[in-house]
Amino acid sequence: MTSERVVSIIIGDSAAARPPREVVRVGLTAAVAAVLSTYRSNSPDMVLDHPLWLSCARAVTEAIHADETHVFGEPQRGRLARLLGCSKPLDLDTLETYAARLASEPEAPEWRLVHWKRRGLLVAVGVAEPWYRVGGPAPYHDSYTMRVFLAPLSTADVVARMRLRIEEAGGFLGQIADVGGATPA
């Protein structure tokens, strides 16, 4: 039997998500998405497979040799933020601290943004795409997706490392689709 813990990797479809300002500012022009299925035959509800997502996030950390990985949640929305026209993301701490929180707190806040840095410089940004909330087009329909914006030269390494980490985590690689001209690993 094939695992229902399916992850597809989509290369180059950066039009599906609006890149954060910091992505454009530092020139992270390539995109790789890990599209995690939320379907499980034994569950009437959708499933956010946090361990499998963490495997993909850690794969990015390894592939780009990041020495700092930080996770952020939904921006805090308060009266002052509305008045000033800005909102500050909820700081969820490092990836490893957030991983421990996900394991111990069933109602841990959902991540929305991940920053990977090397020697203090931003080298990749992961953006949550909660397609499970709205359906979405194929291949994103009902998925828990992380789109990673990075330098083009890092794409093949990230894809190769994700493939390895997905299998090690007990997941199944659904497809690798290159929709932007890059060559999959």
CSV table of C-alpha atoms in Angstrom, one decimal:
chain,number,residue,atom,x,y,z
A,1,MET,CA,0.0,0.0,0.0
A,2,THR,CA,1.2,3.5,-0.9
A,3,SER,CA,1.6,6.0,1.9
A,4,GLU,CA,-1.1,8.7,2.1
A,5,ARG,CA,1.6,11.0,3.4
A,6,VAL,CA,2.2,12.4,-0.1
A,7,VAL,CA,4.4,15.4,-0.9
A,8,SER,CA,4.7,16.8,-4.4
A,9,ILE,CA,7.5,19.2,-5.2
A,10,ILE,CA,6.7,22.0,-7.6
A,11,ILE,CA,9.7,24.0,-9.1
A,12,GLY,CA,9.3,27.5,-10.4
A,13,ASP,CA,5.6,28.3,-9.9
A,14,SER,CA,6.3,31.5,-8.0
A,15,ALA,CA,3.1,33.1,-9.4
A,16,ALA,CA,1.0,31.0,-7.0
A,17,ALA,CA,2.1,33.1,-4.1
A,18,ARG,CA,3.0,36.8,-3.7
A,19,PRO,CA,6.6,36.9,-2.5
A,20,PRO,CA,7.1,38.8,0.7
A,21,ARG,CA,8.9,42.2,0.3
A,22,GLU,CA,12.1,40.9,1.8
A,23,VAL,CA,12.3,38.2,-0.9
A,24,VAL,CA,12.1,40.8,-3.7
A,25,ARG,CA,14.6,43.1,-1.9
A,26,VAL,CA,17.3,40.5,-1.6
A,27,GLY,CA,16.8,38.9,-5.0
A,28,LEU,CA,15.5,35.4,-4.1
A,29,THR,CA,14.0,34.8,-7.6
A,30,ALA,CA,13.6,31.0,-7.6
A,31,ALA,CA,10.8,29.1,-6.0
A,32,VAL,CA,10.3,25.5,-4.8
A,33,ALA,CA,7.1,24.3,-3.2
A,34,ALA,CA,6.5,21.3,-1.0
A,35,VAL,CA,2.9,20.4,-1.5
A,36,LEU,CA,1.8,18.2,1.4
A,37,SER,CA,-1.5,16.3,1.0
A,38,THR,CA,-4.0,16.9,3.9
A,39,TYR,CA,-6.1,13.8,2.9
A,40,ARG,CA,-6.0,10.7,5.2
A,41,SER,CA,-8.5,7.9,4.6
A,42,ASN,CA,-8.8,7.2,8.3
A,43,SER,CA,-9.7,10.8,9.2
A,44,PRO,CA,-12.9,12.7,8.4
A,45,ASP,CA,-10.9,16.0,8.8
A,46,MET,CA,-7.9,17.3,7.0
A,47,VAL,CA,-4.5,16.5,8.5
A,48,LEU,CA,-1.6,18.9,8.8
A,49,ASP,CA,1.3,16.6,8.8
A,50,HIS,CA,3.7,18.7,10.9
A,51,PRO,CA,6.5,16.0,11.1
A,52,LEU,CA,6.6,15.8,7.3
A,53,TRP,CA,6.5,19.6,6.9
A,54,LEU,CA,9.4,19.8,9.5
A,55,SER,CA,11.3,17.3,7.4
A,56,CYS,CA,10.9,19.5,4.3
A,57,ALA,CA,11.9,22.7,6.3
A,58,ARG,CA,15.0,20.9,7.7
A,59,ALA,CA,15.9,19.8,4.2
A,60,VAL,CA,16.0,23.5,3.1
A,61,THR,CA,18.2,24.3,6.1
A,62,GLU,CA,20.6,21.6,5.2
A,63,ALA,CA,20.7,22.3,1.4
A,64,ILE,CA,21.4,26.0,1.7
A,65,HIS,CA,23.7,25.6,4.7
A,66,ALA,CA,21.6,28.0,6.9
A,67,ASP,CA,23.0,28.6,10.3
A,68,GLU,CA,19.8,30.3,11.5
A,69,THR,CA,16.2,29.4,10.9
A,70,HIS,CA,13.3,31.4,12.4
A,71,VAL,CA,9.6,30.8,12.2
A,72,PHE,CA,6.8,33.4,12.3
A,73,GLY,CA,3.0,33.0,12.7
A,74,GLU,CA,0.0,35.1,11.7
A,75,PRO,CA,0.7,38.8,12.1
A,76,GLN,CA,-0.6,40.2,15.4
A,77,ARG,CA,-3.7,42.3,14.7
A,78,GLY,CA,-4.4,45.0,17.2
A,79,ARG,CA,-5.9,48.5,17.2
A,80,LEU,CA,-2.4,50.1,17.1
A,81,ALA,CA,-1.3,47.9,14.2
A,82,ARG,CA,-4.5,48.9,12.3
A,83,LEU,CA,-4.0,52.6,13.0
A,84,LEU,CA,-0.4,52.5,11.9
A,85,GLY,CA,-1.2,50.4,8.8
A,86,CYS,CA,1.3,47.7,9.8
A,87,SER,CA,1.3,44.3,11.5
A,88,LYS,CA,4.2,42.5,13.0
A,89,PRO,CA,4.4,38.7,12.5
A,90,LEU,CA,4.1,36.6,15.7
A,91,ASP,CA,7.6,35.3,16.6
A,92,LEU,CA,7.4,31.5,17.0
A,93,ASP,CA,11.2,31.2,17.7
A,94,THR,CA,13.7,28.9,15.9
A,95,LEU,CA,12.6,26.0,13.8
A,96,GLU,CA,13.8,23.5,16.4
A,97,THR,CA,12.0,25.4,19.2
A,98,TYR,CA,8.8,25.5,17.1
A,99,ALA,CA,9.2,21.8,16.3
A,100,ALA,CA,9.2,21.0,20.0
A,101,ARG,CA,6.1,23.2,20.5
A,102,LEU,CA,4.3,21.4,17.7
A,103,ALA,CA,5.0,18.1,19.3
A,104,SER,CA,3.8,19.1,22.7
A,105,GLU,CA,0.9,21.5,22.0
A,106,PRO,CA,-2.0,20.2,20.0
A,107,GLU,CA,-3.2,23.8,19.5
A,108,ALA,CA,0.2,25.4,18.7
A,109,PRO,CA,-0.1,28.5,16.4
A,110,GLU,CA,0.3,27.7,12.7
A,111,TRP,CA,3.4,29.0,11.0
A,112,ARG,CA,3.1,31.5,8.2
A,113,LEU,CA,6.7,32.5,7.4
A,114,VAL,CA,10.2,30.9,7.8
A,115,HIS,CA,13.5,32.9,7.4
A,116,TRP,CA,16.7,31.0,6.6
A,117,LYS,CA,19.9,33.0,7.2
A,118,ARG,CA,23.5,32.3,6.7
A,119,ARG,CA,26.0,34.5,8.5
A,120,GLY,CA,23.3,37.0,9.1
A,121,LEU,CA,22.1,37.3,5.5
A,122,LEU,CA,18.7,36.1,4.4
A,123,VAL,CA,19.2,33.2,1.9
A,124,ALA,CA,15.6,31.7,1.7
A,125,VAL,CA,12.1,32.5,2.8
A,126,GLY,CA,9.3,29.9,3.2
A,127,VAL,CA,5.7,31.1,2.9
A,128,ALA,CA,2.7,29.0,4.1
A,129,GLU,CA,0.0,28.5,1.5
A,130,PRO,CA,-3.0,27.1,3.4
A,131,TRP,CA,-4.8,25.7,0.3
A,132,TYR,CA,-6.7,23.4,2.7
A,133,ARG,CA,-8.8,26.4,3.7
A,134,VAL,CA,-9.9,27.3,0.2
A,135,GLY,CA,-9.5,24.3,-2.1
A,136,GLY,CA,-7.2,25.7,-4.8
A,137,PRO,CA,-6.1,24.6,-8.3
A,138,ALA,CA,-4.2,21.4,-9.0
A,139,PRO,CA,-1.7,20.4,-7.6
A,140,TYR,CA,-2.4,22.6,-4.6
A,141,HIS,CA,-6.0,21.5,-3.9
A,142,ASP,CA,-6.5,20.8,-0.2
A,143,SER,CA,-2.8,20.9,0.6
A,144,TYR,CA,-0.5,22.2,3.4
A,145,THR,CA,2.0,23.9,1.2
A,146,MET,CA,5.3,25.6,1.9
A,147,ARG,CA,6.7,27.7,-1.0
A,148,VAL,CA,10.4,28.5,-0.5
A,149,PHE,CA,11.9,31.5,-2.3
A,150,LEU,CA,15.7,31.1,-2.8
A,151,ALA,CA,18.6,31.8,-5.1
A,152,PRO,CA,18.3,29.9,-8.4
A,153,LEU,CA,21.6,28.0,-7.9
A,154,SER,CA,20.1,26.5,-4.7
A,155,THR,CA,17.1,24.9,-6.4
A,156,ALA,CA,18.5,21.5,-7.3
A,157,ASP,CA,20.1,21.0,-3.9
A,158,VAL,CA,16.9,21.9,-2.1
A,159,VAL,CA,14.9,19.5,-4.3
A,160,ALA,CA,17.4,16.6,-3.8
A,161,ARG,CA,17.5,17.1,0.0
A,162,MET,CA,13.7,17.3,0.2
A,163,ARG,CA,13.3,14.0,-1.7
A,164,LEU,CA,15.7,12.4,0.7
A,165,ARG,CA,14.0,13.8,3.9
A,166,ILE,CA,10.5,13.0,2.7
A,167,GLU,CA,11.4,9.4,2.3
A,168,GLU,CA,13.3,9.3,5.6
A,169,ALA,CA,10.2,10.7,7.3
A,170,GLY,CA,8.0,7.9,5.9
A,171,GLY,CA,6.4,10.1,3.3
A,172,PHE,CA,5.8,9.3,-0.4
A,173,LEU,CA,7.0,11.6,-3.2
A,174,GLY,CA,4.0,12.2,-5.4
A,175,GLN,CA,5.5,14.2,-8.3
A,176,ILE,CA,8.2,16.6,-9.1
A,177,ALA,CA,7.0,19.1,-11.6
A,178,ASP,CA,9.1,21.9,-13.1
A,179,VAL,CA,6.8,24.6,-14.2
A,180,GLY,CA,9.4,27.3,-14.4
A,181,GLY,CA,12.2,26.0,-16.6
A,182,ALA,CA,14.5,24.8,-13.8
A,183,THR,CA,15.9,21.2,-13.9
A,184,PRO,CA,14.8,18.9,-11.1
A,185,ALA,CA,17.5,17.0,-9.2
